[in-house]
């Protein structure tokens, strides 16, 4: 599944080909993704692209009269291709650009989304999002403030750190892989109660989340296939992980066996020696 670093890399990959261009029209072969593709997108006719950005795991294309919100779902990918590139089975949307190229969306499992809105701020997908993990707004005082609020409630504290980090209202874009990896690198056990973390641990954790994500974005930028290639494979990058997906393999730090548990329906990987 594309996580924040892949979405950021996709965004950076397609941006230079889109900004300032005009979408002549769209070509939609499968209008039913996670939700139906917005009619405005299906009916595009000479639309100017002003900018491309990312918010959480959404790619936002700003047009002269609104926004396209793209989510890559479980298996979506975006490529820039020559306009006459034949479509294959899982290619669902082409935006035809005045440059002679297309932006093509491919998504075998069709859990992605292509929606149009004229107001981003009020859009239900955007309105309850927490801060970006790489922004200055996501810092230890912010996290300490949230935890203080939890402590002042009457039922403070069944909240567990790993699912809490994956809550978009706390911070956006920390998916399962990066929650597991960040907690490992911060030496924090994934089952710790949120309110049990001390200030030093929060400082380390916030710093680690940023470092792990930035490292991955950097690796993505160097290992990801060129966005203008047409080999049809999505460019998700494999990377060197410490715990995620490594059940029963040995910890790269202490040599102990990596363990696996379920938390809020998601699989968590951790090392019980390194993480306390
Ligand atoms: Zn270990």
CSV table of C-alpha atoms and ligand atoms in Angstrom, one decimal:
chain,number,residue,atom,x,y,z
A,1,UNK,CA,0.0,0.0,0.0
A,2,UNK,CA,1.4,3.4,-0.8
A,3,UNK,CA,2.3,5.2,2.4
A,4,UNK,CA,3.2,8.9,2.9
A,5,UNK,CA,6.7,8.6,1.4
A,6,UNK,CA,5.4,7.0,-1.8
A,7,UNK,CA,2.7,9.6,-2.1
A,8,UNK,CA,5.2,12.4,-1.6
A,9,UNK,CA,7.5,10.8,-4.2
A,10,UNK,CA,4.6,10.4,-6.7
A,11,UNK,CA,3.7,14.0,-6.1
A,12,UNK,CA,7.2,15.3,-6.7
A,13,UNK,CA,7.5,13.0,-9.7
A,14,UNK,CA,4.4,14.2,-11.5
A,15,UNK,CA,4.5,17.9,-10.5
A,16,UNK,CA,6.9,19.3,-13.1
A,17,UNK,CA,4.9,17.7,-15.9
A,18,UNK,CA,1.6,19.2,-14.7
A,19,UNK,CA,2.1,22.7,-13.3
A,20,UNK,CA,1.1,25.4,-15.8
A,21,UNK,CA,-0.2,22.8,-18.2
A,22,UNK,CA,-3.8,22.6,-19.5
A,23,UNK,CA,-5.9,19.4,-19.3
A,24,UNK,CA,-7.4,19.2,-22.7
A,25,UNK,CA,-9.9,16.5,-21.6
A,26,UNK,CA,-10.0,13.3,-19.6
A,27,UNK,CA,-10.4,9.7,-20.7
A,28,UNK,CA,-12.1,7.5,-18.1
A,29,UNK,CA,-12.4,3.8,-18.8
A,30,UNK,CA,-13.6,2.8,-15.3
A,31,UNK,CA,-15.6,5.4,-13.4
A,32,UNK,CA,-16.1,3.2,-10.3
A,33,UNK,CA,-13.2,3.4,-7.9
A,34,UNK,CA,-13.7,3.4,-4.1
A,35,UNK,CA,-16.3,6.1,-4.9
A,36,UNK,CA,-17.5,7.0,-8.4
A,37,UNK,CA,-15.1,9.4,-10.1
A,38,UNK,CA,-16.5,12.9,-9.9
A,39,UNK,CA,-18.5,14.1,-13.0
A,40,UNK,CA,-16.5,17.3,-13.2
A,41,UNK,CA,-13.3,15.1,-13.8
A,42,UNK,CA,-15.0,13.0,-16.5
A,43,UNK,CA,-16.2,16.2,-18.2
A,44,UNK,CA,-12.9,18.2,-18.1
A,45,UNK,CA,-12.6,20.6,-21.1
A,46,UNK,CA,-9.5,22.8,-21.2
A,47,UNK,CA,-8.7,23.1,-17.5
A,48,UNK,CA,-5.6,24.9,-16.3
A,49,UNK,CA,-3.4,23.2,-13.6
A,50,UNK,CA,-2.0,25.7,-11.1
A,51,UNK,CA,-0.2,23.5,-8.6
A,52,UNK,CA,0.3,20.0,-7.2
A,53,UNK,CA,0.7,19.3,-3.5
A,54,UNK,CA,0.2,16.6,-0.9
A,55,UNK,CA,-1.9,16.6,2.3
A,56,UNK,CA,-1.8,13.4,4.4
A,57,UNK,CA,-1.9,10.7,1.7
A,58,UNK,CA,-3.9,12.8,-0.7
A,59,UNK,CA,-2.4,14.3,-3.9
A,60,UNK,CA,-4.1,17.6,-4.5
A,61,UNK,CA,-4.1,19.1,-8.0
A,62,UNK,CA,-5.2,22.7,-7.9
A,63,UNK,CA,-7.1,23.8,-11.0
A,64,UNK,CA,-8.3,27.2,-12.1
A,65,UNK,CA,-11.8,26.4,-10.8
A,66,UNK,CA,-11.3,23.8,-8.0
A,67,UNK,CA,-9.3,20.8,-6.9
A,68,UNK,CA,-8.8,17.2,-7.8
A,69,UNK,CA,-8.3,15.0,-4.7
A,70,UNK,CA,-6.5,11.8,-5.5
A,71,UNK,CA,-5.9,8.9,-3.1
A,72,UNK,CA,-3.9,6.0,-4.4
A,73,UNK,CA,-5.8,3.5,-2.2
A,74,UNK,CA,-4.2,0.1,-1.9
A,75,UNK,CA,-2.6,-0.2,-5.3
A,76,UNK,CA,-2.9,3.0,-7.3
A,77,UNK,CA,-0.1,4.6,-9.2
A,78,UNK,CA,0.4,7.6,-11.4
A,79,UNK,CA,2.6,7.9,-14.5
A,80,UNK,CA,3.4,10.5,-17.2
A,81,UNK,CA,3.3,8.9,-20.6
A,82,UNK,CA,3.1,9.9,-24.3
A,83,UNK,CA,-0.5,10.6,-25.3
A,84,UNK,CA,-0.7,7.6,-27.6
A,85,UNK,CA,0.4,4.9,-25.1
A,86,UNK,CA,-2.1,2.0,-25.3
A,87,UNK,CA,-4.1,1.4,-22.2
A,88,UNK,CA,-3.8,-1.9,-20.3
A,89,UNK,CA,-6.3,-3.7,-18.1
A,90,UNK,CA,-6.0,-1.7,-14.9
A,91,UNK,CA,-5.5,1.8,-16.4
A,92,UNK,CA,-8.6,3.7,-15.4
A,93,UNK,CA,-8.0,7.4,-16.0
A,94,UNK,CA,-6.0,9.5,-18.4
A,95,UNK,CA,-5.7,13.3,-18.2
A,96,UNK,CA,-4.7,14.5,-21.7
A,97,UNK,CA,-2.3,17.4,-21.4
A,98,UNK,CA,-1.4,20.1,-23.9
A,99,UNK,CA,2.2,18.9,-23.7
A,100,UNK,CA,1.4,15.8,-25.7
A,101,UNK,CA,1.6,13.7,-22.6
A,102,UNK,CA,-1.0,12.1,-20.3
A,103,UNK,CA,-1.2,11.6,-16.6
A,104,UNK,CA,-2.3,8.0,-16.3
A,105,UNK,CA,-3.9,6.4,-13.2
A,106,UNK,CA,-3.5,2.6,-12.8
A,107,UNK,CA,-5.1,0.8,-9.9
A,108,UNK,CA,-5.7,-3.0,-10.0
A,109,UNK,CA,-7.7,-3.2,-6.8
A,110,UNK,CA,-9.7,0.1,-7.4
A,111,UNK,CA,-9.7,1.3,-3.8
A,112,UNK,CA,-8.3,4.7,-4.9
A,113,UNK,CA,-10.2,7.9,-5.3
A,114,UNK,CA,-10.5,10.7,-7.8
A,115,UNK,CA,-12.8,13.4,-6.5
A,116,UNK,CA,-13.4,17.0,-7.5
A,117,UNK,CA,-14.2,19.8,-5.0
A,118,UNK,CA,-14.4,23.6,-5.3
A,119,UNK,CA,-13.6,24.1,-1.7
A,120,UNK,CA,-10.8,22.1,-0.1
A,121,UNK,CA,-11.1,23.4,3.4
A,122,UNK,CA,-14.7,22.2,3.8
A,123,UNK,CA,-14.2,18.8,2.2
A,124,UNK,CA,-15.1,16.0,4.5
A,125,UNK,CA,-11.9,14.1,3.7
A,126,UNK,CA,-9.8,17.2,4.6
A,127,UNK,CA,-11.5,18.9,7.5
A,128,UNK,CA,-10.5,16.7,10.4
A,129,UNK,CA,-6.8,16.1,9.6
A,130,UNK,CA,-4.1,16.6,12.2
A,131,UNK,CA,-0.7,18.2,11.4
A,132,UNK,CA,1.7,16.9,8.8
A,133,UNK,CA,4.4,14.8,10.4
A,134,UNK,CA,7.2,16.7,8.6
A,135,UNK,CA,5.9,20.1,9.5
A,136,UNK,CA,7.1,22.3,12.4
A,137,UNK,CA,3.6,22.1,13.7
A,138,UNK,CA,4.2,18.5,14.6
A,139,UNK,CA,6.6,18.8,17.5
A,140,UNK,CA,6.9,17.6,21.1
A,141,UNK,CA,5.0,20.4,22.7
A,142,UNK,CA,2.0,19.7,20.4
A,143,UNK,CA,2.1,16.0,21.4
A,144,UNK,CA,2.6,16.8,25.1
A,145,UNK,CA,-0.4,19.1,24.8
A,146,UNK,CA,-2.6,16.4,23.3
A,147,UNK,CA,-1.5,14.0,26.0
A,148,UNK,CA,-2.3,16.5,28.8
A,149,UNK,CA,-5.8,16.8,27.3
A,150,UNK,CA,-6.2,13.0,27.5
A,151,UNK,CA,-5.1,13.1,31.2
A,152,UNK,CA,-7.7,15.7,32.1
A,153,UNK,CA,-10.5,13.5,30.9
A,154,UNK,CA,-12.3,11.1,33.2
A,155,UNK,CA,-11.4,8.0,31.1
A,156,UNK,CA,-7.9,9.0,30.1
A,157,UNK,CA,-6.2,6.2,29.2
A,158,UNK,CA,-6.8,3.1,27.5
A,159,UNK,CA,-5.2,4.7,24.5
A,160,UNK,CA,-2.2,2.7,23.2
A,161,UNK,CA,0.7,4.5,21.5
A,162,UNK,CA,0.9,2.6,18.2
A,163,UNK,CA,-2.8,2.9,17.1
A,164,UNK,CA,-2.8,6.4,18.5
A,165,UNK,CA,0.1,7.4,16.1
A,166,UNK,CA,-1.9,6.0,13.2
A,167,UNK,CA,-4.9,8.2,14.0
A,168,UNK,CA,-5.1,11.0,11.4
A,169,UNK,CA,-6.5,13.4,13.9
A,170,UNK,CA,-3.2,13.1,16.0
A,171,UNK,CA,-0.8,13.3,13.0
A,172,UNK,CA,-1.5,12.4,9.4
A,173,UNK,CA,0.3,9.9,7.2
A,174,UNK,CA,2.0,7.7,9.8
A,175,UNK,CA,0.8,4.3,8.4
A,176,UNK,CA,1.4,0.9,9.8
A,177,UNK,CA,5.0,0.4,8.4
A,178,UNK,CA,6.2,3.8,9.7
A,179,UNK,CA,4.4,3.5,13.1
A,180,UNK,CA,6.2,0.1,13.7
A,181,UNK,CA,9.6,1.4,12.5
A,182,UNK,CA,9.4,4.7,14.4
A,183,UNK,CA,8.5,3.0,17.7
A,184,UNK,CA,11.4,0.6,17.2
A,185,UNK,CA,13.9,3.3,16.5
A,186,UNK,CA,12.6,5.2,19.5
A,187,UNK,CA,12.9,2.1,21.7
A,188,UNK,CA,9.2,2.4,22.7
A,189,UNK,CA,7.1,-0.7,23.1
A,190,UNK,CA,4.0,-0.5,20.8
A,191,UNK,CA,1.6,-1.5,23.6
A,192,UNK,CA,2.6,1.3,25.9
A,193,UNK,CA,-0.2,3.5,27.1
A,194,UNK,CA,0.0,7.0,25.6
A,195,UNK,CA,-0.1,8.7,29.0
A,196,UNK,CA,2.8,6.7,30.2
A,197,UNK,CA,5.3,8.3,27.9
A,198,UNK,CA,7.6,10.9,29.5
A,199,UNK,CA,8.8,14.1,27.9
A,200,UNK,CA,12.1,12.6,26.8
A,201,UNK,CA,10.4,9.7,25.1
A,202,UNK,CA,8.0,12.0,23.3
A,203,UNK,CA,10.9,14.1,22.1
A,204,UNK,CA,12.7,11.1,20.7
A,205,UNK,CA,9.6,9.7,19.2
A,206,UNK,CA,8.6,12.9,17.3
A,207,UNK,CA,12.2,13.2,16.1
A,208,UNK,CA,12.3,9.5,15.0
A,209,UNK,CA,9.0,9.8,13.1
A,210,UNK,CA,10.4,12.7,11.1
A,211,UNK,CA,13.7,11.0,10.5
A,212,UNK,CA,12.2,7.6,9.4
A,213,UNK,CA,9.8,9.4,7.0
A,214,UNK,CA,12.5,11.7,5.5
A,215,UNK,CA,14.9,8.8,5.0
A,216,UNK,CA,12.2,6.9,3.2
A,217,UNK,CA,11.3,9.9,1.0
A,218,UNK,CA,15.0,10.3,0.2
A,219,UNK,CA,15.4,6.6,-0.7
A,220,UNK,CA,12.3,6.8,-2.8
A,221,UNK,CA,13.7,9.7,-4.8
A,222,UNK,CA,16.7,7.7,-5.7
A,223,UNK,CA,15.3,4.2,-6.2
A,224,UNK,CA,11.9,4.9,-7.6
A,225,UNK,CA,11.5,4.3,-11.3
A,226,UNK,CA,11.3,7.3,-13.5
A,227,UNK,CA,7.7,8.5,-13.7
A,228,UNK,CA,7.9,8.8,-17.4
A,229,UNK,CA,8.7,5.1,-17.9
A,230,UNK,CA,5.9,2.9,-19.2
A,231,UNK,CA,6.7,-0.5,-17.8
A,232,UNK,CA,3.4,-0.5,-16.0
A,233,UNK,CA,4.7,-1.4,-12.6
A,234,UNK,CA,3.9,0.8,-9.7
A,235,UNK,CA,7.0,2.3,-8.3
A,236,UNK,CA,6.7,1.4,-4.6
A,237,UNK,CA,10.0,1.0,-3.1
A,238,UNK,CA,11.3,-1.8,-0.9
A,239,UNK,CA,13.5,-0.6,1.8
A,240,UNK,CA,15.6,-1.8,4.7
A,241,UNK,CA,13.2,-2.2,7.6
A,242,UNK,CA,14.0,-3.0,11.2
A,243,UNK,CA,10.8,-4.7,12.3
A,244,UNK,CA,8.0,-4.4,9.8
A,245,UNK,CA,7.2,-7.7,8.1
A,246,UNK,CA,10.1,-9.5,9.9
A,247,UNK,CA,8.3,-11.8,12.3
A,248,UNK,CA,10.7,-14.5,13.6
A,249,UNK,CA,13.7,-12.9,11.9
A,250,UNK,CA,16.4,-11.6,14.2
A,251,UNK,CA,16.5,-8.1,15.4
A,252,UNK,CA,19.2,-6.1,13.5
A,253,UNK,CA,20.3,-4.5,16.8
A,254,UNK,CA,20.1,-7.1,19.5
A,255,UNK,CA,19.7,-10.4,17.7
A,256,UNK,CA,16.5,-11.3,19.5
A,257,UNK,CA,13.5,-12.6,17.5
A,258,UNK,CA,11.1,-10.0,16.1
A,259,UNK,CA,7.5,-10.6,17.5
A,260,UNK,CA,4.1,-9.9,16.0
A,261,UNK,CA,0.8,-8.9,17.6
A,262,UNK,CA,-2.5,-7.5,16.5
A,263,UNK,CA,-3.5,-4.0,17.6
A,264,UNK,CA,-6.8,-2.4,16.4
A,265,UNK,CA,-7.0,-5.0,13.5
A,266,UNK,CA,-3.5,-4.1,12.3
A,267,UNK,CA,-0.4,-6.2,12.6
A,268,UNK,CA,2.4,-4.8,14.7
A,269,UNK,CA,6.0,-5.9,14.7
A,270,UNK,CA,8.4,-5.2,17.5
A,271,UNK,CA,11.5,-6.4,19.4
A,272,UNK,CA,10.7,-7.0,23.1
A,273,UNK,CA,14.3,-6.5,24.1
A,274,UNK,CA,14.9,-3.1,22.3
A,275,UNK,CA,11.5,-1.7,22.9
A,276,UNK,CA,10.3,-1.0,26.5
B,1,LIG,ZN1,16.2,-5.9,19.4
